[in-house]
Amino acid sequence: MLKLADFKTNEKSWWCPGCGDFGVLAALQRALVDLGKPPHEVAIVAGIGCSGKIGNYINCYNFHVVHGRTLPTAMGLKLANRRLTVIAAGGDGDGYAIGGNHFLHAIRRNVDITYIVMDNQIYGLTKGQVSPTSGVGFVTRSSPHGNIERPVRPLQLAIAAGATFVASGFSSDIKQLASLIKQGIEHKGFALINVYSPCVTFNKVNTYDWFKETLINLDEDPNYDPTDRAAALAKLIETDEQVRGLVYKAEQPSFEELFPGFREEPIVHQDWTMPPEEFEKLLARYR
């Protein structure tokens, strides 16, 4: 039987004490244990930023990619080996700024991967600039007079673009977040889990206390139906996305299920040997 220790490494963390990403790491490890996923069947593709270090702290395959390229790498990995549980992880800057284009196309393709975005609404690694999810008027080192740009709303964007699984977590509630991650991994298709993960060093506005006062727990609302797309969008607009829980879920075929002739076994296990006579014909075409 798997245990949490199986998913821990000896790597010393460089996250600030109290960083929200500790909660995300704990929830992800808890979810993998509960699902019974052995480490050699799990791959983390991590982006650039403080959050991108998460792959170093969890015992499984880890691919640390260049800025904004988390999702295309994760999709390629999944298509090469469908037996792997592939999880992409990164921050709001990595995912919704430089990686924004990939975000939209990953949604429409619906490849069976889980995308965890640690949303602290600031660039923490580079010491505190506005990010795509920073609020209007937010004062940072790059916006001393207050942010003048309207923020990206990732949950609304994902649903409008056709996402089949959208959830919102809070890093302080590890139990609920682990449950959302489990549901995302079990979902057949692209799953977005945006996690409010406070930056305790550079964001003094969107703090743990602030989120505890503002976030509405959809999982505790018996009248909320996460299969109702219009209602989900209306709730997100009404609350300015200050929610946590399962926001929206739909059943649609994944990219792998629709791709003609796509084989179940990993590419590395497939026989790509060409018969000699066929090889000679191929060579003859280019002589």
PDB file of C-alpha atoms in Angstrom:
ATOM      1  CA  MET A   1       0.000   0.000   0.000  1.00  0.00           C
ATOM      2  CA  LEU A   2       1.302   3.432  -0.931  1.00  0.00           C
ATOM      3  CA  LYS A   3       1.993   6.051   1.715  1.00  0.00           C
ATOM      4  CA  LEU A   4       2.874   9.735   1.712  1.00  0.00           C
ATOM      5  CA  ALA A   5       6.560   8.977   2.242  1.00  0.00           C
ATOM      6  CA  ASP A   6       6.626   7.303  -1.179  1.00  0.00           C
ATOM      7  CA  PHE A   7       5.992  10.679  -2.819  1.00  0.00           C
ATOM      8  CA  LYS A   8       8.479  12.735  -0.812  1.00  0.00           C
ATOM      9  CA  THR A   9      12.036  13.637  -1.798  1.00  0.00           C
ATOM     10  CA  ASN A  10      15.084  14.771   0.167  1.00  0.00           C
ATOM     11  CA  GLU A  11      15.227  18.044  -1.747  1.00  0.00           C
ATOM     12  CA  LYS A  12      15.374  21.034   0.604  1.00  0.00           C
ATOM     13  CA  SER A  13      12.560  23.456  -0.109  1.00  0.00           C
ATOM     14  CA  TRP A  14      13.371  27.038  -1.030  1.00  0.00           C
ATOM     15  CA  TRP A  15       9.768  28.251  -0.683  1.00  0.00           C
ATOM     16  CA  CYS A  16       9.285  30.976   1.930  1.00  0.00           C
ATOM     17  CA  PRO A  17       7.923  29.776   5.285  1.00  0.00           C
ATOM     18  CA  GLY A  18       4.131  29.915   5.072  1.00  0.00           C
ATOM     19  CA  CYS A  19       4.017  29.827   1.243  1.00  0.00           C
ATOM     20  CA  GLY A  20       0.704  28.555  -0.048  1.00  0.00           C
ATOM     21  CA  ASP A  21       2.468  26.143  -2.371  1.00  0.00           C
ATOM     22  CA  PHE A  22       3.241  23.869   0.604  1.00  0.00           C
ATOM     23  CA  GLY A  23      -0.481  23.151   0.856  1.00  0.00           C
ATOM     24  CA  VAL A  24      -0.706  22.367  -2.856  1.00  0.00           C
ATOM     25  CA  LEU A  25       2.207  19.944  -2.594  1.00  0.00           C
ATOM     26  CA  ALA A  26       0.625  18.196   0.391  1.00  0.00           C
ATOM     27  CA  ALA A  27      -2.741  17.939  -1.364  1.00  0.00           C
ATOM     28  CA  LEU A  28      -1.183  16.545  -4.549  1.00  0.00           C
ATOM     29  CA  GLN A  29       0.750  13.906  -2.607  1.00  0.00           C
ATOM     30  CA  ARG A  30      -2.405  13.005  -0.667  1.00  0.00           C
ATOM     31  CA  ALA A  31      -4.404  12.667  -3.888  1.00  0.00           C
ATOM     32  CA  LEU A  32      -1.836  10.362  -5.515  1.00  0.00           C
ATOM     33  CA  VAL A  33      -1.720   8.137  -2.441  1.00  0.00           C
ATOM     34  CA  ASP A  34      -5.519   7.933  -2.300  1.00  0.00           C
ATOM     35  CA  LEU A  35      -5.656   7.054  -6.004  1.00  0.00           C
ATOM     36  CA  GLY A  36      -2.992   4.372  -5.561  1.00  0.00           C
ATOM     37  CA  LYS A  37      -0.789   5.800  -8.305  1.00  0.00           C
ATOM     38  CA  PRO A  38       2.752   4.414  -7.964  1.00  0.00           C
ATOM     39  CA  PRO A  39       5.462   7.067  -8.488  1.00  0.00           C
ATOM     40  CA  HIS A  40       6.801   5.461 -11.678  1.00  0.00           C
ATOM     41  CA  GLU A  41       3.394   5.920 -13.331  1.00  0.00           C
ATOM     42  CA  VAL A  42       3.189   9.655 -12.574  1.00  0.00           C
ATOM     43  CA  ALA A  43       4.891  12.554 -14.370  1.00  0.00           C
ATOM     44  CA  ILE A  44       4.948  16.193 -13.293  1.00  0.00           C
ATOM     45  CA  VAL A  45       5.639  18.844 -15.909  1.00  0.00           C
ATOM     46  CA  ALA A  46       6.476  22.028 -14.034  1.00  0.00           C
ATOM     47  CA  GLY A  47       6.685  25.598 -15.257  1.00  0.00           C
ATOM     48  CA  ILE A  48       8.872  28.556 -14.333  1.00  0.00           C
ATOM     49  CA  GLY A  49       8.321  30.378 -11.057  1.00  0.00           C
ATOM     50  CA  CYS A  50       8.247  29.484  -7.373  1.00  0.00           C
ATOM     51  CA  SER A  51       5.430  27.029  -8.095  1.00  0.00           C
ATOM     52  CA  GLY A  52       7.523  25.303 -10.747  1.00  0.00           C
ATOM     53  CA  LYS A  53       9.736  23.866  -8.020  1.00  0.00           C
ATOM     54  CA  ILE A  54       6.942  21.524  -6.969  1.00  0.00           C
ATOM     55  CA  GLY A  55       8.314  18.782  -9.186  1.00  0.00           C
ATOM     56  CA  ASN A  56      11.520  18.745  -7.147  1.00  0.00           C
ATOM     57  CA  TYR A  57       9.633  17.950  -3.972  1.00  0.00           C
ATOM     58  CA  ILE A  58       7.538  15.039  -5.171  1.00  0.00           C
ATOM     59  CA  ASN A  59       8.909  11.625  -5.991  1.00  0.00           C
ATOM     60  CA  CYS A  60       7.900  10.809  -9.578  1.00  0.00           C
ATOM     61  CA  TYR A  61       9.085  11.757 -13.061  1.00  0.00           C
ATOM     62  CA  ASN A  62       9.765  15.506 -13.203  1.00  0.00           C
ATOM     63  CA  PHE A  63      10.172  17.634 -16.316  1.00  0.00           C
ATOM     64  CA  HIS A  64      11.008  21.311 -15.637  1.00  0.00           C
ATOM     65  CA  VAL A  65      10.297  23.227 -18.833  1.00  0.00           C
ATOM     66  CA  VAL A  66      10.964  26.736 -20.133  1.00  0.00           C
ATOM     67  CA  HIS A  67       8.605  29.590 -19.364  1.00  0.00           C
ATOM     68  CA  GLY A  68       5.042  29.119 -20.585  1.00  0.00           C
ATOM     69  CA  ARG A  69       5.595  25.749 -22.254  1.00  0.00           C
ATOM     70  CA  THR A  70       4.160  23.532 -19.550  1.00  0.00           C
ATOM     71  CA  LEU A  71       1.024  22.454 -21.364  1.00  0.00           C
ATOM     72  CA  PRO A  72       2.423  21.499 -24.805  1.00  0.00           C
ATOM     73  CA  THR A  73       5.110  19.443 -23.074  1.00  0.00           C
ATOM     74  CA  ALA A  74       2.555  17.732 -20.848  1.00  0.00           C
ATOM     75  CA  MET A  75       0.267  16.978 -23.790  1.00  0.00           C
ATOM     76  CA  GLY A  76       3.148  15.512 -25.792  1.00  0.00           C
ATOM     77  CA  LEU A  77       4.151  13.372 -22.853  1.00  0.00           C
ATOM     78  CA  LYS A  78       0.631  12.030 -22.440  1.00  0.00           C
ATOM     79  CA  LEU A  79       0.237  11.249 -26.127  1.00  0.00           C
ATOM     80  CA  ALA A  80       3.554   9.380 -26.146  1.00  0.00           C
ATOM     81  CA  ASN A  81       2.563   7.290 -23.130  1.00  0.00           C
ATOM     82  CA  ARG A  82      -1.119   7.080 -22.292  1.00  0.00           C
ATOM     83  CA  ARG A  83      -0.383   4.925 -19.263  1.00  0.00           C
ATOM     84  CA  LEU A  84       1.218   7.824 -17.415  1.00  0.00           C
ATOM     85  CA  THR A  85      -0.734  10.085 -15.101  1.00  0.00           C
ATOM     86  CA  VAL A  86       0.447  13.462 -16.387  1.00  0.00           C
ATOM     87  CA  ILE A  87       0.120  16.567 -14.238  1.00  0.00           C
ATOM     88  CA  ALA A  88       1.135  20.031 -15.405  1.00  0.00           C
ATOM     89  CA  ALA A  89       1.837  22.536 -12.652  1.00  0.00           C
ATOM     90  CA  GLY A  90       2.825  26.181 -12.539  1.00  0.00           C
ATOM     91  CA  GLY A  91       1.818  29.667 -11.561  1.00  0.00           C
ATOM     92  CA  ASP A  92      -0.557  32.337 -12.830  1.00  0.00           C
ATOM     93  CA  GLY A  93       2.256  34.169 -14.640  1.00  0.00           C
ATOM     94  CA  ASP A  94       3.564  31.054 -16.352  1.00  0.00           C
ATOM     95  CA  GLY A  95       0.123  29.752 -17.263  1.00  0.00           C
ATOM     96  CA  TYR A  96      -1.991  32.801 -18.057  1.00  0.00           C
ATOM     97  CA  ALA A  97       0.607  35.221 -19.461  1.00  0.00           C
ATOM     98  CA  ILE A  98       3.343  33.691 -21.614  1.00  0.00           C
ATOM     99  CA  GLY A  99       1.524  30.354 -21.631  1.00  0.00           C
ATOM    100  CA  GLY A 100      -1.915  31.827 -22.306  1.00  0.00           C
ATOM    101  CA  ASN A 101      -2.076  30.683 -25.912  1.00  0.00           C
ATOM    102  CA  HIS A 102      -1.227  27.112 -24.939  1.00  0.00           C
ATOM    103  CA  PHE A 103      -3.883  27.268 -22.229  1.00  0.00           C
ATOM    104  CA  LEU A 104      -6.641  27.894 -24.776  1.00  0.00           C
ATOM    105  CA  HIS A 105      -5.498  25.176 -27.162  1.00  0.00           C
ATOM    106  CA  ALA A 106      -5.039  22.609 -24.397  1.00  0.00           C
ATOM    107  CA  ILE A 107      -8.653  23.223 -23.426  1.00  0.00           C
ATOM    108  CA  ARG A 108     -10.048  22.746 -26.909  1.00  0.00           C
ATOM    109  CA  ARG A 109      -7.984  19.605 -27.529  1.00  0.00           C
ATOM    110  CA  ASN A 110      -9.107  18.020 -24.266  1.00  0.00           C
ATOM    111  CA  VAL A 111      -6.024  15.807 -23.829  1.00  0.00           C
ATOM    112  CA  ASP A 112      -6.312  13.744 -20.647  1.00  0.00           C
ATOM    113  CA  ILE A 113      -4.018  15.748 -18.351  1.00  0.00           C
ATOM    114  CA  THR A 114      -4.509  17.675 -15.110  1.00  0.00           C
ATOM    115  CA  TYR A 115      -3.355  21.296 -14.894  1.00  0.00           C
ATOM    116  CA  ILE A 116      -2.765  22.771 -11.427  1.00  0.00           C
ATOM    117  CA  VAL A 117      -2.201  26.523 -11.384  1.00  0.00           C
ATOM    118  CA  MET A 118      -0.902  28.013  -8.134  1.00  0.00           C
ATOM    119  CA  ASP A 119      -2.490  31.447  -8.367  1.00  0.00           C
ATOM    120  CA  ASN A 120      -0.926  33.970  -5.963  1.00  0.00           C
ATOM    121  CA  GLN A 121      -1.794  36.984  -8.115  1.00  0.00           C
ATOM    122  CA  ILE A 122       1.791  38.233  -8.240  1.00  0.00           C
ATOM    123  CA  TYR A 123       5.181  37.342  -9.676  1.00  0.00           C
ATOM    124  CA  GLY A 124       6.895  36.066  -6.540  1.00  0.00           C
ATOM    125  CA  LEU A 125      10.090  34.594  -7.990  1.00  0.00           C
ATOM    126  CA  THR A 126      11.107  37.959  -9.475  1.00  0.00           C
ATOM    127  CA  LYS A 127      10.235  39.739  -6.229  1.00  0.00           C
ATOM    128  CA  GLY A 128       6.783  41.178  -6.712  1.00  0.00           C
ATOM    129  CA  GLN A 129       5.398  42.471 -10.013  1.00  0.00           C
ATOM    130  CA  VAL A 130       1.796  42.439 -11.204  1.00  0.00           C
ATOM    131  CA  SER A 131       0.677  39.165 -12.762  1.00  0.00           C
ATOM    132  CA  PRO A 132      -2.216  38.430 -15.156  1.00  0.00           C
ATOM    133  CA  THR A 133      -4.548  37.792 -12.206  1.00  0.00           C
ATOM    134  CA  SER A 134      -3.583  40.840 -10.105  1.00  0.00           C
ATOM    135  CA  GLY A 135      -6.533  43.084  -9.317  1.00  0.00           C
ATOM    136  CA  VAL A 136      -7.042  46.634 -10.591  1.00  0.00           C
ATOM    137  CA  GLY A 137      -5.375  49.120  -8.266  1.00  0.00           C
ATOM    138  CA  PHE A 138      -2.992  46.530  -6.815  1.00  0.00           C
ATOM    139  CA  VAL A 139       0.217  48.276  -5.745  1.00  0.00           C
ATOM    140  CA  THR A 140       3.445  46.417  -6.452  1.00  0.00           C
ATOM    141  CA  ARG A 141       7.034  47.259  -7.299  1.00  0.00           C
ATOM    142  CA  SER A 142       6.070  47.459 -10.976  1.00  0.00           C
ATOM    143  CA  SER A 143       2.836  49.334 -10.335  1.00  0.00           C
ATOM    144  CA  PRO A 144       3.581  51.910  -7.590  1.00  0.00           C
ATOM    145  CA  HIS A 145       0.469  53.902  -8.552  1.00  0.00           C
ATOM    146  CA  GLY A 146      -1.744  50.812  -8.722  1.00  0.00           C
ATOM    147  CA  ASN A 147      -2.350  48.235 -11.456  1.00  0.00           C
ATOM    148  CA  ILE A 148      -4.362  49.731 -14.338  1.00  0.00           C
ATOM    149  CA  GLU A 149      -4.918  46.447 -16.233  1.00  0.00           C
ATOM    150  CA  ARG A 150      -8.018  44.323 -15.775  1.00  0.00           C
ATOM    151  CA  PRO A 151      -7.192  40.816 -14.554  1.00  0.00           C
ATOM    152  CA  VAL A 152      -7.573  37.561 -16.438  1.00  0.00           C
ATOM    153  CA  ARG A 153     -10.441  35.483 -15.071  1.00  0.00           C
ATOM    154  CA  PRO A 154      -9.113  31.940 -15.650  1.00  0.00           C
ATOM    155  CA  LEU A 155     -12.206  30.040 -14.539  1.00  0.00           C
ATOM    156  CA  GLN A 156     -14.568  31.967 -16.802  1.00  0.00           C
ATOM    157  CA  LEU A 157     -12.034  31.822 -19.624  1.00  0.00           C
ATOM    158  CA  ALA A 158     -11.711  28.053 -19.314  1.00  0.00           C
ATOM    159  CA  ILE A 159     -15.446  27.396 -19.339  1.00  0.00           C
ATOM    160  CA  ALA A 160     -16.054  29.818 -22.210  1.00  0.00           C
ATOM    161  CA  ALA A 161     -13.300  28.083 -24.202  1.00  0.00           C
ATOM    162  CA  GLY A 162     -14.925  24.673 -23.743  1.00  0.00           C
ATOM    163  CA  ALA A 163     -13.157  23.143 -20.753  1.00  0.00           C
ATOM    164  CA  THR A 164     -14.710  19.910 -19.485  1.00  0.00           C
ATOM    165  CA  PHE A 165     -13.440  20.118 -15.879  1.00  0.00           C
ATOM    166  CA  VAL A 166     -12.910  23.348 -13.953  1.00  0.00           C
ATOM    167  CA  ALA A 167     -12.280  23.566 -10.216  1.00  0.00           C
ATOM    168  CA  SER A 168     -11.067  26.180  -7.773  1.00  0.00           C
ATOM    169  CA  GLY A 169      -9.068  25.277  -4.672  1.00  0.00           C
ATOM    170  CA  PHE A 170      -7.594  27.038  -1.670  1.00  0.00           C
ATOM    171  CA  SER A 171      -4.184  25.882  -0.475  1.00  0.00           C
ATOM    172  CA  SER A 172      -5.211  26.288   3.155  1.00  0.00           C
ATOM    173  CA  ASP A 173      -7.886  23.589   2.771  1.00  0.00           C
ATOM    174  CA  ILE A 174      -5.763  20.563   1.922  1.00  0.00           C
ATOM    175  CA  LYS A 175      -8.602  18.071   2.330  1.00  0.00           C
ATOM    176  CA  GLN A 176     -10.858  19.775  -0.211  1.00  0.00           C
ATOM    177  CA  LEU A 177      -7.972  20.494  -2.564  1.00  0.00           C
ATOM    178  CA  ALA A 178      -6.835  16.854  -2.501  1.00  0.00           C
ATOM    179  CA  SER A 179     -10.379  15.827  -3.373  1.00  0.00           C
ATOM    180  CA  LEU A 180     -10.479  18.266  -6.308  1.00  0.00           C
ATOM    181  CA  ILE A 181      -7.122  17.017  -7.594  1.00  0.00           C
ATOM    182  CA  LYS A 182      -8.336  13.417  -7.363  1.00  0.00           C
ATOM    183  CA  GLN A 183     -11.455  14.297  -9.333  1.00  0.00           C
ATOM    184  CA  GLY A 184      -9.342  16.130 -11.901  1.00  0.00           C
ATOM    185  CA  ILE A 185      -7.016  13.161 -12.392  1.00  0.00           C
ATOM    186  CA  GLU A 186      -9.951  10.765 -12.686  1.00  0.00           C
ATOM    187  CA  HIS A 187     -11.678  13.029 -15.221  1.00  0.00           C
ATOM    188  CA  LYS A 188     -11.176  11.828 -18.801  1.00  0.00           C
ATOM    189  CA  GLY A 189      -9.926  14.952 -20.524  1.00  0.00           C
ATOM    190  CA  PHE A 190      -8.286  18.263 -19.668  1.00  0.00           C
ATOM    191  CA  ALA A 191      -8.851  19.304 -16.066  1.00  0.00           C
ATOM    192  CA  LEU A 192      -8.056  22.764 -14.714  1.00  0.00           C
ATOM    193  CA  ILE A 193      -7.610  23.262 -10.992  1.00  0.00           C
ATOM    194  CA  ASN A 194      -6.862  26.895 -10.191  1.00  0.00           C
ATOM    195  CA  VAL A 195      -5.601  27.139  -6.611  1.00  0.00           C
ATOM    196  CA  TYR A 196      -5.566  30.327  -4.566  1.00  0.00           C
ATOM    197  CA  SER A 197      -2.095  29.957  -3.058  1.00  0.00           C
ATOM    198  CA  PRO A 198      -1.073  33.073  -1.095  1.00  0.00           C
ATOM    199  CA  CYS A 199       2.378  34.610  -1.522  1.00  0.00           C
ATOM    200  CA  VAL A 200       3.185  35.630   2.051  1.00  0.00           C
ATOM    201  CA  THR A 201       6.222  37.701   1.067  1.00  0.00           C
ATOM    202  CA  PHE A 202       5.085  39.971  -1.773  1.00  0.00           C
ATOM    203  CA  ASN A 203       1.278  39.958  -1.721  1.00  0.00           C
ATOM    204  CA  LYS A 204      -0.042  41.597   1.442  1.00  0.00           C
ATOM    205  CA  VAL A 205      -3.580  41.979   0.046  1.00  0.00           C
ATOM    206  CA  ASN A 206      -4.677  38.490  -1.041  1.00  0.00           C
ATOM    207  CA  THR A 207      -3.695  36.800   2.215  1.00  0.00           C
ATOM    208  CA  TYR A 208      -4.913  33.608   3.904  1.00  0.00           C
ATOM    209  CA  ASP A 209      -7.303  35.657   6.052  1.00  0.00           C
ATOM    210  CA  TRP A 210      -8.580  37.573   3.035  1.00  0.00           C
ATOM    211  CA  PHE A 211      -9.363  34.364   1.141  1.00  0.00           C
ATOM    212  CA  LYS A 212     -10.994  32.772   4.187  1.00  0.00           C
ATOM    213  CA  GLU A 213     -13.360  35.735   4.390  1.00  0.00           C
ATOM    214  CA  THR A 214     -14.151  36.007   0.691  1.00  0.00           C
ATOM    215  CA  LEU A 215     -14.170  32.514  -0.848  1.00  0.00           C
ATOM    216  CA  ILE A 216     -17.569  30.833  -1.219  1.00  0.00           C
ATOM    217  CA  ASN A 217     -17.473  27.047  -0.953  1.00  0.00           C
ATOM    218  CA  LEU A 218     -19.546  25.686  -3.839  1.00  0.00           C
ATOM    219  CA  ASP A 219     -19.198  22.113  -2.567  1.00  0.00           C
ATOM    220  CA  GLU A 220     -21.286  23.099   0.458  1.00  0.00           C
ATOM    221  CA  ASP A 221     -24.083  24.629  -1.622  1.00  0.00           C
ATOM    222  CA  PRO A 222     -26.761  21.946  -2.245  1.00  0.00           C
ATOM    223  CA  ASN A 223     -28.405  24.132  -4.881  1.00  0.00           C
ATOM    224  CA  TYR A 224     -25.301  24.527  -7.005  1.00  0.00           C
ATOM    225  CA  ASP A 225     -25.178  22.240 -10.066  1.00  0.00           C
ATOM    226  CA  PRO A 226     -21.633  21.918 -11.512  1.00  0.00           C
ATOM    227  CA  THR A 227     -23.009  20.377 -14.715  1.00  0.00           C
ATOM    228  CA  ASP A 228     -24.942  23.546 -15.585  1.00  0.00           C
ATOM    229  CA  ARG A 229     -22.581  25.574 -17.776  1.00  0.00           C
ATOM    230  CA  ALA A 230     -24.629  28.762 -17.829  1.00  0.00           C
ATOM    231  CA  ALA A 231     -25.135  28.656 -14.060  1.00  0.00           C
ATOM    232  CA  ALA A 232     -21.411  28.127 -13.521  1.00  0.00           C
ATOM    233  CA  LEU A 233     -20.535  31.185 -15.582  1.00  0.00           C
ATOM    234  CA  ALA A 234     -23.211  33.239 -13.836  1.00  0.00           C
ATOM    235  CA  LYS A 235     -21.864  32.229 -10.411  1.00  0.00           C
ATOM    236  CA  LEU A 236     -18.307  33.149 -11.401  1.00  0.00           C
ATOM    237  CA  ILE A 237     -19.408  36.567 -12.656  1.00  0.00           C
ATOM    238  CA  GLU A 238     -21.564  37.155  -9.572  1.00  0.00           C
ATOM    239  CA  THR A 239     -18.735  36.287  -7.163  1.00  0.00           C
ATOM    240  CA  ASP A 240     -15.827  37.672  -9.206  1.00  0.00           C
ATOM    241  CA  GLU A 241     -14.438  34.101  -9.106  1.00  0.00           C
ATOM    242  CA  GLN A 242     -14.083  34.146  -5.338  1.00  0.00           C
ATOM    243  CA  VAL A 243     -15.173  30.525  -5.082  1.00  0.00           C
ATOM    244  CA  ARG A 244     -13.699  27.162  -4.220  1.00  0.00           C
ATOM    245  CA  GLY A 245     -14.915  23.687  -5.068  1.00  0.00           C
ATOM    246  CA  LEU A 246     -15.977  21.957  -8.272  1.00  0.00           C
ATOM    247  CA  VAL A 247     -17.135  24.722 -10.620  1.00  0.00           C
ATOM    248  CA  TYR A 248     -17.990  22.860 -13.813  1.00  0.00           C
ATOM    249  CA  LYS A 249     -17.796  19.366 -15.248  1.00  0.00           C
ATOM    250  CA  ALA A 250     -18.921  17.847 -18.545  1.00  0.00           C
ATOM    251  CA  GLU A 251     -18.454  14.471 -20.181  1.00  0.00           C
ATOM    252  CA  GLN A 252     -16.894  14.662 -23.638  1.00  0.00           C
ATOM    253  CA  PRO A 253     -14.472  12.388 -25.535  1.00  0.00           C
ATOM    254  CA  SER A 254     -10.802  13.109 -24.929  1.00  0.00           C
ATOM    255  CA  PHE A 255      -8.356  13.880 -27.736  1.00  0.00           C
ATOM    256  CA  GLU A 256      -6.905  10.380 -27.455  1.00  0.00           C
ATOM    257  CA  GLU A 257     -10.308   8.762 -27.859  1.00  0.00           C
ATOM    258  CA  LEU A 258     -11.031  10.740 -31.028  1.00  0.00           C
ATOM    259  CA  PHE A 259      -7.621  10.426 -32.700  1.00  0.00           C
ATOM    260  CA  PRO A 260      -7.904   7.887 -35.583  1.00  0.00           C
ATOM    261  CA  GLY A 261      -5.690   4.843 -35.135  1.00  0.00           C
ATOM    262  CA  PHE A 262      -4.174   6.038 -31.872  1.00  0.00           C
ATOM    263  CA  ARG A 263      -2.828   2.970 -30.078  1.00  0.00           C
ATOM    264  CA  GLU A 264      -3.095   2.239 -26.366  1.00  0.00           C
ATOM    265  CA  GLU A 265       0.477   1.067 -25.807  1.00  0.00           C
ATOM    266  CA  PRO A 266       3.241   3.654 -25.263  1.00  0.00           C
ATOM    267  CA  ILE A 267       5.210   4.580 -28.367  1.00  0.00           C
ATOM    268  CA  VAL A 268       8.386   3.163 -26.830  1.00  0.00           C
ATOM    269  CA  HIS A 269       6.729  -0.276 -26.692  1.00  0.00           C
ATOM    270  CA  GLN A 270       5.433  -0.192 -30.251  1.00  0.00           C
ATOM    271  CA  ASP A 271       7.228  -2.002 -33.067  1.00  0.00           C
ATOM    272  CA  TRP A 272       8.249   0.595 -35.643  1.00  0.00           C
ATOM    273  CA  THR A 273      10.486  -1.787 -37.582  1.00  0.00           C
ATOM    274  CA  MET A 274       9.918  -1.514 -41.322  1.00  0.00           C
ATOM    275  CA  PRO A 275      10.181  -4.669 -43.495  1.00  0.00           C
ATOM    276  CA  PRO A 276      13.322  -4.500 -45.708  1.00  0.00           C
ATOM    277  CA  GLU A 277      11.340  -4.486 -48.924  1.00  0.00           C
ATOM    278  CA  GLU A 278       9.210  -1.560 -47.710  1.00  0.00           C
ATOM    279  CA  PHE A 279      12.348   0.295 -46.641  1.00  0.00           C
ATOM    280  CA  GLU A 280      13.869  -0.165 -50.098  1.00  0.00           C
ATOM    281  CA  LYS A 281      10.704   1.216 -51.701  1.00  0.00           C
ATOM    282  CA  LEU A 282      10.864   4.222 -49.430  1.00  0.00           C
ATOM    283  CA  LEU A 283      14.505   4.874 -50.287  1.00  0.00           C
ATOM    284  CA  ALA A 284      13.740   4.510 -53.995  1.00  0.00           C
ATOM    285  CA  ARG A 285      11.216   7.352 -53.791  1.00  0.00           C
ATOM    286  CA  TYR A 286      13.923   9.790 -52.730  1.00  0.00           C
ATOM    287  CA  ARG A 287      16.732   8.724 -55.071  1.00  0.00           C
TER     288      ARG A 287
END
